[in-house]
PDB file of N, CA and C in Angstrom:
ATOM      1  N   UNK A 731     127.097  79.262 127.009  1.00 90.00           N
ATOM      2  CA  UNK A 731     126.764  79.604 125.890  1.00 90.00           C
ATOM      3  C   UNK A 731     125.373  79.326 125.552  1.00 90.00           C
ATOM      4  N   UNK A 732     124.462  79.842 125.326  1.00 94.00           N
ATOM      5  CA  UNK A 732     123.362  79.640 124.534  1.00 94.00           C
ATOM      6  C   UNK A 732     123.282  79.487 122.919  1.00 94.00           C
ATOM      7  N   UNK A 733     122.221  78.684 122.386  1.00 95.00           N
ATOM      8  CA  UNK A 733     122.010  78.447 120.982  1.00 95.00           C
ATOM      9  C   UNK A 733     121.155  79.371 120.763  1.00 95.00           C
ATOM     10  N   UNK A 734     121.640  80.662 119.518  1.00 95.00           N
ATOM     11  CA  UNK A 734     120.668  81.477 119.095  1.00 95.00           C
ATOM     12  C   UNK A 734     119.723  80.893 118.059  1.00 95.00           C
ATOM     13  N   UNK A 735     120.351  79.891 117.246  1.00 95.00           N
ATOM     14  CA  UNK A 735     119.504  79.560 116.401  1.00 95.00           C
ATOM     15  C   UNK A 735     120.419  78.910 115.072  1.00 95.00           C
ATOM     16  N   UNK A 736     119.589  78.765 113.904  1.00 96.00           N
ATOM     17  CA  UNK A 736     120.232  78.441 112.646  1.00 96.00           C
ATOM     18  C   UNK A 736     120.171  79.511 111.564  1.00 96.00           C
ATOM     19  N   UNK A 737     121.116  79.852 110.939  1.00 97.00           N
ATOM     20  CA  UNK A 737     120.932  80.989 109.784  1.00 97.00           C
ATOM     21  C   UNK A 737     119.830  80.215 108.823  1.00 97.00           C
ATOM     22  N   UNK A 738     118.820  80.630 108.430  1.00 96.00           N
ATOM     23  CA  UNK A 738     117.845  80.569 107.519  1.00 96.00           C
ATOM     24  C   UNK A 738     117.897  80.901 106.041  1.00 96.00           C
ATOM     25  N   UNK A 739     118.426  82.248 106.160  1.00 95.00           N
ATOM     26  CA  UNK A 739     118.537  82.834 104.769  1.00 95.00           C
ATOM     27  C   UNK A 739     119.597  84.021 104.786  1.00 95.00           C
ATOM     28  N   UNK A 740     119.789  84.277 103.723  1.00 95.00           N
ATOM     29  CA  UNK A 740     120.855  85.767 103.897  1.00 95.00           C
ATOM     30  C   UNK A 740     119.623  86.636 102.912  1.00 95.00           C
ATOM     31  N   UNK A 741     119.396  88.111 103.459  1.00 91.00           N
ATOM     32  CA  UNK A 741     118.454  88.960 103.011  1.00 91.00           C
ATOM     33  C   UNK A 741     118.929  90.340 103.136  1.00 91.00           C
ATOM     34  N   UNK A 742     118.995  91.351 101.993  1.00 89.00           N
ATOM     35  CA  UNK A 742     119.556  92.774 102.390  1.00 89.00           C
ATOM     36  C   UNK A 742     120.812  92.869 102.997  1.00 89.00           C
ATOM     37  N   UNK A 743     121.856  91.857 102.989  1.00 91.00           N
ATOM     38  CA  UNK A 743     123.122  92.033 103.510  1.00 91.00           C
ATOM     39  C   UNK A 743     122.903  91.729 105.166  1.00 91.00           C
ATOM     40  N   UNK A 744     121.809  91.009 105.657  1.00 95.00           N
ATOM     41  CA  UNK A 744     122.055  90.515 107.024  1.00 95.00           C
ATOM     42  C   UNK A 744     121.533  88.816 106.957  1.00 95.00           C
ATOM     43  N   UNK A 745     121.789  88.474 107.768  1.00 96.00           N
ATOM     44  CA  UNK A 745     121.598  86.785 108.300  1.00 96.00           C
ATOM     45  C   UNK A 745     120.209  86.836 108.888  1.00 96.00           C
ATOM     46  N   UNK A 746     119.406  86.063 108.428  1.00 97.00           N
ATOM     47  CA  UNK A 746     117.950  85.402 109.167  1.00 97.00           C
ATOM     48  C   UNK A 746     118.359  84.456 110.185  1.00 97.00           C
ATOM     49  N   UNK A 747     118.210  84.428 111.156  1.00 97.00           N
ATOM     50  CA  UNK A 747     118.288  83.558 112.188  1.00 97.00           C
ATOM     51  C   UNK A 747     117.161  82.916 112.661  1.00 97.00           C
ATOM     52  N   UNK A 748     116.713  81.913 112.734  1.00 96.00           N
ATOM     53  CA  UNK A 748     115.411  81.009 113.642  1.00 96.00           C
ATOM     54  C   UNK A 748     115.929  80.757 114.697  1.00 96.00           C
ATOM     55  N   UNK A 749     115.023  81.271 115.681  1.00 94.00           N
ATOM     56  CA  UNK A 749     115.275  81.029 117.340  1.00 94.00           C
ATOM     57  C   UNK A 749     114.613  79.580 117.382  1.00 94.00           C
ATOM     58  N   UNK A 750     115.189  78.686 117.895  1.00 90.00           N
ATOM     59  CA  UNK A 750     114.505  77.359 118.253  1.00 90.00           C
ATOM     60  C   UNK A 750     113.407  77.614 119.579  1.00 90.00           C
ATOM     61  N   UNK A 751     113.120  78.593 120.222  1.00 87.00           N
ATOM     62  CA  UNK A 751     112.270  78.815 121.255  1.00 87.00           C
ATOM     63  C   UNK A 751     112.055  80.301 121.190  1.00 87.00           C
ATOM     64  N   UNK A 752     111.152  80.616 122.327  1.00 88.00           N
ATOM     65  CA  UNK A 752     111.030  82.390 122.640  1.00 88.00           C
ATOM     66  C   UNK A 752     112.232  83.127 123.245  1.00 88.00           C
ATOM     67  N   UNK A 753     113.151  82.315 123.854  1.00 88.00           N
ATOM     68  CA  UNK A 753     114.311  82.822 124.606  1.00 88.00           C
ATOM     69  C   UNK A 753     115.199  83.082 123.380  1.00 88.00           C
ATOM     70  N   UNK A 754     115.613  84.506 123.348  1.00 91.00           N
ATOM     71  CA  UNK A 754     116.550  84.970 122.005  1.00 91.00           C
ATOM     72  C   UNK A 754     117.325  86.054 122.888  1.00 91.00           C
ATOM     73  N   UNK A 755     118.549  86.261 122.224  1.00 92.00           N
ATOM     74  CA  UNK A 755     119.401  87.297 122.598  1.00 92.00           C
ATOM     75  C   UNK A 755     118.647  88.537 122.365  1.00 92.00           C
ATOM     76  N   UNK A 756     119.091  89.539 122.887  1.00 92.00           N
ATOM     77  CA  UNK A 756     118.375  90.904 122.784  1.00 92.00           C
ATOM     78  C   UNK A 756     119.144  91.631 121.592  1.00 92.00           C
ATOM     79  N   UNK A 757     118.851  92.878 121.479  1.00 95.00           N
ATOM     80  CA  UNK A 757     119.387  93.528 120.144  1.00 95.00           C
ATOM     81  C   UNK A 757     120.836  93.952 120.816  1.00 95.00           C
ATOM     82  N   UNK A 758     121.645  94.036 119.889  1.00 95.00           N
ATOM     83  CA  UNK A 758     123.047  94.085 120.107  1.00 95.00           C
ATOM     84  C   UNK A 758     124.125  93.458 120.456  1.00 95.00           C
ATOM     85  N   UNK A 759     123.553  92.020 120.861  1.00 96.00           N
ATOM     86  CA  UNK A 759     124.103  90.693 121.526  1.00 96.00           C
ATOM     87  C   UNK A 759     125.205  90.241 119.956  1.00 96.00           C
ATOM     88  N   UNK A 760     126.255  90.015 120.537  1.00 97.00           N
ATOM     89  CA  UNK A 760     127.212  89.228 119.382  1.00 97.00           C
ATOM     90  C   UNK A 760     126.662  87.788 119.504  1.00 97.00           C
ATOM     91  N   UNK A 761     126.867  87.358 118.256  1.00 97.00           N
ATOM     92  CA  UNK A 761     126.723  86.056 117.659  1.00 97.00           C
ATOM     93  C   UNK A 761     128.174  85.361 117.412  1.00 97.00           C
ATOM     94  N   UNK A 762     128.134  84.031 117.723  1.00 96.00           N
ATOM     95  CA  UNK A 762     129.015  83.578 117.293  1.00 96.00           C
ATOM     96  C   UNK A 762     128.913  82.123 116.927  1.00 96.00           C
ATOM     97  N   UNK A 763     130.050  81.579 115.786  1.00 94.00           N
ATOM     98  CA  UNK A 763     129.713  80.730 115.147  1.00 94.00           C
ATOM     99  C   UNK A 763     130.661  79.281 116.094  1.00 94.00           C
ATOM    100  N   UNK A 764     130.444  78.145 115.468  1.00 93.00           N
ATOM    101  CA  UNK A 764     130.893  76.984 116.618  1.00 93.00           C
ATOM    102  C   UNK A 764     132.481  77.075 116.688  1.00 93.00           C
ATOM    103  N   UNK A 765     133.124  78.038 116.281  1.00 93.00           N
ATOM    104  CA  UNK A 765     134.700  77.951 116.452  1.00 93.00           C
ATOM    105  C   UNK A 765     134.707  79.062 117.535  1.00 93.00           C
ATOM    106  N   UNK A 766     133.689  79.588 117.989  1.00 93.00           N
ATOM    107  CA  UNK A 766     133.605  80.729 119.101  1.00 93.00           C
ATOM    108  C   UNK A 766     134.092  82.155 118.415  1.00 93.00           C
ATOM    109  N   UNK A 767     134.030  82.192 117.001  1.00 94.00           N
ATOM    110  CA  UNK A 767     134.514  83.711 116.241  1.00 94.00           C
ATOM    111  C   UNK A 767     132.945  84.375 116.310  1.00 94.00           C
ATOM    112  N   UNK A 768     132.946  86.053 116.486  1.00 95.00           N
ATOM    113  CA  UNK A 768     132.028  86.803 116.367  1.00 95.00           C
ATOM    114  C   UNK A 768     131.595  86.861 115.183  1.00 95.00           C
ATOM    115  N   UNK A 769     130.552  86.678 114.539  1.00 96.00           N
ATOM    116  CA  UNK A 769     130.083  86.456 113.258  1.00 96.00           C
ATOM    117  C   UNK A 769     129.369  88.134 112.977  1.00 96.00           C
ATOM    118  N   UNK A 770     128.949  88.346 114.061  1.00 96.00           N
ATOM    119  CA  UNK A 770     127.770  89.578 114.069  1.00 96.00           C
ATOM    120  C   UNK A 770     127.007  90.030 115.033  1.00 96.00           C
ATOM    121  N   UNK A 771     126.186  91.025 114.991  1.00 97.00           N
ATOM    122  CA  UNK A 771     125.214  91.525 115.965  1.00 97.00           C
ATOM    123  C   UNK A 771     123.954  91.320 115.730  1.00 97.00           C
ATOM    124  N   UNK A 772     122.855  91.051 116.721  1.00 97.00           N
ATOM    125  CA  UNK A 772     121.582  91.145 116.203  1.00 97.00           C
ATOM    126  C   UNK A 772     121.050  92.607 116.271  1.00 97.00           C
ATOM    127  N   UNK A 773     120.281  93.005 115.262  1.00 97.00           N
ATOM    128  CA  UNK A 773     120.005  94.218 114.794  1.00 97.00           C
ATOM    129  C   UNK A 773     118.330  94.324 114.680  1.00 97.00           C
ATOM    130  N   UNK A 774     117.762  93.190 114.817  1.00 96.00           N
ATOM    131  CA  UNK A 774     116.197  93.108 115.002  1.00 96.00           C
ATOM    132  C   UNK A 774     115.656  91.938 115.094  1.00 96.00           C
ATOM    133  N   UNK A 775     114.628  91.713 115.955  1.00 96.00           N
ATOM    134  CA  UNK A 775     113.802  90.684 116.285  1.00 96.00           C
ATOM    135  C   UNK A 775     112.566  90.751 115.811  1.00 96.00           C
ATOM    136  N   UNK A 776     111.942  89.873 114.778  1.00 94.00           N
ATOM    137  CA  UNK A 776     110.686  89.979 114.250  1.00 94.00           C
ATOM    138  C   UNK A 776     110.158  88.299 114.014  1.00 94.00           C
ATOM    139  N   UNK A 777     108.797  88.374 113.809  1.00 91.00           N
ATOM    140  CA  UNK A 777     108.357  87.186 113.609  1.00 91.00           C
ATOM    141  C   UNK A 777     107.300  86.528 114.865  1.00 91.00           C
ATOM    142  N   UNK A 778     107.069  85.256 114.565  1.00 90.00           N
ATOM    143  CA  UNK A 778     106.305  84.699 115.899  1.00 90.00           C
ATOM    144  C   UNK A 778     106.782  84.735 117.115  1.00 90.00           C
ATOM    145  N   UNK A 779     106.242  84.860 118.222  1.00 89.00           N
ATOM    146  CA  UNK A 779     106.668  85.088 119.356  1.00 89.00           C
ATOM    147  C   UNK A 779     107.398  83.562 119.873  1.00 89.00           C
ATOM    148  N   UNK A 780     106.682  82.355 119.643  1.00 90.00           N
ATOM    149  CA  UNK A 780     107.269  80.968 120.101  1.00 90.00           C
ATOM    150  C   UNK A 780     108.662  80.872 119.139  1.00 90.00           C
ATOM    151  N   UNK A 781     108.859  81.194 118.052  1.00 90.00           N
ATOM    152  CA  UNK A 781     110.349  80.993 117.266  1.00 90.00           C
ATOM    153  C   UNK A 781     110.451  82.359 116.478  1.00 90.00           C
ATOM    154  N   UNK A 782     110.780  83.053 117.176  1.00 94.00           N
ATOM    155  CA  UNK A 782     111.445  84.809 116.528  1.00 94.00           C
ATOM    156  C   UNK A 782     112.326  84.211 115.598  1.00 94.00           C
ATOM    157  N   UNK A 783     112.833  85.060 114.728  1.00 95.00           N
ATOM    158  CA  UNK A 783     113.769  85.462 113.573  1.00 95.00           C
ATOM    159  C   UNK A 783     114.458  86.685 114.275  1.00 95.00           C
ATOM    160  N   UNK A 784     116.043  86.306 114.120  1.00 96.00           N
ATOM    161  CA  UNK A 784     116.873  87.422 114.223  1.00 96.00           C
ATOM    162  C   UNK A 784     117.759  88.042 113.216  1.00 96.00           C
ATOM    163  N   UNK A 785     117.543  89.469 112.713  1.00 97.00           N
ATOM    164  CA  UNK A 785     118.603  89.830 111.775  1.00 97.00           C
ATOM    165  C   UNK A 785     119.600  90.217 112.169  1.00 97.00           C
ATOM    166  N   UNK A 786     120.669  89.628 111.601  1.00 97.00           N
ATOM    167  CA  UNK A 786     121.999  89.494 112.285  1.00 97.00           C
ATOM    168  C   UNK A 786     122.846  90.386 111.190  1.00 97.00           C
ATOM    169  N   UNK A 787     123.508  91.583 111.761  1.00 96.00           N
ATOM    170  CA  UNK A 787     124.141  92.409 110.696  1.00 96.00           C
ATOM    171  C   UNK A 787     126.059  91.748 111.114  1.00 96.00           C
ATOM    172  N   UNK A 788     126.458  91.677 109.865  1.00 95.00           N
ATOM    173  CA  UNK A 788     127.698  90.658 110.018  1.00 95.00           C
ATOM    174  C   UNK A 788     128.699  91.619 110.517  1.00 95.00           C
ATOM    175  N   UNK A 789     129.906  91.282 111.024  1.00 93.00           N
ATOM    176  CA  UNK A 789     130.975  91.905 111.488  1.00 93.00           C
ATOM    177  C   UNK A 789     131.756  92.128 110.014  1.00 93.00           C
ATOM    178  N   UNK A 790     132.809  93.364 110.066  1.00 93.00           N
ATOM    179  CA  UNK A 790     133.477  93.586 108.991  1.00 93.00           C
ATOM    180  C   UNK A 790     134.517  92.275 108.696  1.00 93.00           C
ATOM    181  N   UNK A 791     134.244  92.159 107.383  1.00 91.00           N
ATOM    182  CA  UNK A 791     135.116  91.032 106.895  1.00 91.00           C
ATOM    183  C   UNK A 791     134.330  89.466 107.123  1.00 91.00           C
ATOM    184  N   UNK A 792     133.400  89.405 107.626  1.00 92.00           N
ATOM    185  CA  UNK A 792     132.711  88.255 107.395  1.00 92.00           C
ATOM    186  C   UNK A 792     131.827  88.035 106.161  1.00 92.00           C
ATOM    187  N   UNK A 793     131.945  86.884 105.654  1.00 92.00           N
ATOM    188  CA  UNK A 793     131.092  86.817 104.692  1.00 92.00           C
ATOM    189  C   UNK A 793     129.892  85.798 105.048  1.00 92.00           C
ATOM    190  N   UNK A 794     128.725  86.356 104.737  1.00 91.00           N
ATOM    191  CA  UNK A 794     127.249  85.682 105.058  1.00 91.00           C
ATOM    192  C   UNK A 794     126.833  84.180 104.249  1.00 91.00           C
ATOM    193  N   UNK A 795     127.439  84.063 103.532  1.00 91.00           N
ATOM    194  CA  UNK A 795     126.916  83.067 102.630  1.00 91.00           C
ATOM    195  C   UNK A 795     127.363  81.450 103.384  1.00 91.00           C
ATOM    196  N   UNK A 796     128.750  81.522 103.703  1.00 93.00           N
ATOM    197  CA  UNK A 796     129.052  80.335 104.251  1.00 93.00           C
ATOM    198  C   UNK A 796     128.028  79.766 105.707  1.00 93.00           C
ATOM    199  N   UNK A 797     127.410  81.089 106.192  1.00 92.00           N
ATOM    200  CA  UNK A 797     127.194  81.075 107.621  1.00 92.00           C
ATOM    201  C   UNK A 797     125.342  80.331 107.331  1.00 92.00           C
ATOM    202  N   UNK A 798     125.087  80.122 105.770  1.00 95.00           N
ATOM    203  CA  UNK A 798     123.771  79.491 105.454  1.00 95.00           C
ATOM    204  C   UNK A 798     123.463  78.051 105.993  1.00 95.00           C
ATOM    205  N   UNK A 799     122.566  77.885 106.985  1.00 95.00           N
ATOM    206  CA  UNK A 799     122.546  76.433 107.442  1.00 95.00           C
ATOM    207  C   UNK A 799     123.375  76.271 108.790  1.00 95.00           C
ATOM    208  N   UNK A 800     124.131  77.007 109.108  1.00 95.00           N
ATOM    209  CA  UNK A 800     124.946  77.026 110.569  1.00 95.00           C
ATOM    210  C   UNK A 800     124.174  77.330 111.649  1.00 95.00           C
ATOM    211  N   UNK A 801     124.589  77.070 112.904  1.00 96.00           N
ATOM    212  CA  UNK A 801     124.088  77.355 114.162  1.00 96.00           C
ATOM    213  C   UNK A 801     124.939  78.657 114.507  1.00 96.00           C
ATOM    214  N   UNK A 802     123.959  79.378 115.147  1.00 96.00           N
ATOM    215  CA  UNK A 802     124.873  80.406 115.870  1.00 96.00           C
ATOM    216  C   UNK A 802     124.416  80.388 117.288  1.00 96.00           C
ATOM    217  N   UNK A 803     125.694  81.081 118.040  1.00 96.00           N
ATOM    218  CA  UNK A 803     125.442  81.068 119.722  1.00 96.00           C
ATOM    219  C   UNK A 803     125.799  82.258 120.523  1.00 96.00           C
ATOM    220  N   UNK A 804     125.458  82.537 121.344  1.00 96.00           N
ATOM    221  CA  UNK A 804     125.665  83.460 122.224  1.00 96.00           C
ATOM    222  C   UNK A 804     126.022  83.513 123.603  1.00 96.00           C
ATOM    223  N   UNK A 805     126.972  84.209 124.291  1.00 92.00           N
ATOM    224  CA  UNK A 805     127.338  84.009 125.528  1.00 92.00           C
ATOM    225  C   UNK A 805     126.124  84.466 126.497  1.00 92.00           C
ATOM    226  N   UNK A 806     125.684  83.910 127.823  1.00 80.00           N
ATOM    227  CA  UNK A 806     124.830  83.902 128.671  1.00 80.00           C
ATOM    228  C   UNK A 806     125.191  85.241 129.449  1.00 80.00           C
ATOM    229  N   UNK A 807     124.006  85.959 129.507  1.00 62.00           N
ATOM    230  CA  UNK A 807     124.243  87.226 130.091  1.00 62.00           C
ATOM    231  C   UNK A 807     124.580  87.225 131.619  1.00 62.00           C
TER     232      UNK A 807
END
Protein backbone atom coordinates (compact mmCIF):
# COMPACT_ATOMS: atom_id res chain seq x y z
CA UNK A 1 0.00 0.00 0.00
CA UNK A 2 1.11 3.50 -0.79
CA UNK A 3 -0.14 6.74 0.68
CA UNK A 4 -1.93 8.79 -1.98
CA UNK A 5 -2.40 11.85 0.23
CA UNK A 6 -4.87 13.77 2.35
CA UNK A 7 -8.30 15.00 1.24
CA UNK A 8 -7.93 18.80 1.27
CA UNK A 9 -11.33 19.88 0.02
CA UNK A 10 -14.50 18.86 -1.77
CA UNK A 11 -15.22 20.73 -5.00
CA UNK A 12 -17.68 20.08 -7.84
CA UNK A 13 -18.52 16.54 -6.63
CA UNK A 14 -14.88 15.42 -6.40
CA UNK A 15 -12.44 15.09 -3.52
CA UNK A 16 -9.20 17.04 -3.94
CA UNK A 17 -6.27 15.07 -2.51
CA UNK A 18 -2.82 16.62 -1.88
CA UNK A 19 0.00 14.13 -2.59
CA UNK A 20 2.97 14.19 -0.20
CA UNK A 21 5.51 13.89 -3.05
CA UNK A 22 5.76 13.79 -6.82
CA UNK A 23 5.01 10.04 -6.73
CA UNK A 24 1.27 9.66 -7.24
CA UNK A 25 -1.25 7.13 -8.52
CA UNK A 26 -2.19 7.32 -12.18
CA UNK A 27 -5.54 8.13 -13.74
CA UNK A 28 -8.19 5.52 -13.01
CA UNK A 29 -6.41 4.19 -9.92
CA UNK A 30 -8.82 3.22 -7.13
CA UNK A 31 -8.18 4.98 -3.81
CA UNK A 32 -8.87 3.35 -0.46
CA UNK A 33 -9.64 4.64 3.02
CA UNK A 34 -7.98 3.40 6.23
CA UNK A 35 -10.50 0.51 6.36
CA UNK A 36 -9.30 -0.56 2.87
CA UNK A 37 -12.69 0.26 1.34
CA UNK A 38 -12.57 1.76 -2.15
CA UNK A 39 -13.85 5.34 -2.02
CA UNK A 40 -13.25 6.46 -5.61
CA UNK A 41 -10.91 6.72 -8.57
CA UNK A 42 -8.39 9.32 -9.72
CA UNK A 43 -9.88 11.32 -12.61
CA UNK A 44 -7.31 14.14 -12.87
CA UNK A 45 -3.82 15.14 -11.69
CA UNK A 46 -2.99 18.85 -11.52
CA UNK A 47 -0.98 21.49 -9.66
CA UNK A 48 2.72 21.60 -8.81
CA UNK A 49 4.93 18.67 -9.79
CA UNK A 50 6.50 18.40 -6.33
CA UNK A 51 3.14 17.91 -4.52
CA UNK A 52 0.41 17.39 -7.11
CA UNK A 53 -3.30 17.39 -6.44
CA UNK A 54 -5.60 14.51 -7.39
CA UNK A 55 -9.24 14.89 -8.33
CA UNK A 56 -11.03 11.79 -7.05
CA UNK A 57 -14.49 10.87 -8.27
CA UNK A 58 -16.37 8.97 -5.56
CA UNK A 59 -17.75 5.48 -6.07
CA UNK A 60 -21.53 5.12 -5.99
CA UNK A 61 -22.86 5.51 -2.47
CA UNK A 62 -19.70 7.13 -1.07
CA UNK A 63 -20.25 10.44 0.71
CA UNK A 64 -17.37 12.88 0.29
CA UNK A 65 -17.88 15.15 3.30
CA UNK A 66 -16.74 12.54 5.90
CA UNK A 67 -13.48 12.08 3.92
CA UNK A 68 -12.34 15.68 4.46
CA UNK A 69 -8.98 15.57 6.26
CA UNK A 70 -8.65 11.79 5.86
CA UNK A 71 -5.65 10.02 4.31
CA UNK A 72 -6.30 7.90 1.22
CA UNK A 73 -4.17 5.03 -0.10
CA UNK A 74 -3.63 2.99 -3.25
CA UNK A 75 -2.28 -0.45 -3.95
CA UNK A 76 1.22 -0.85 -5.39
CA UNK A 77 1.24 -1.49 -9.11
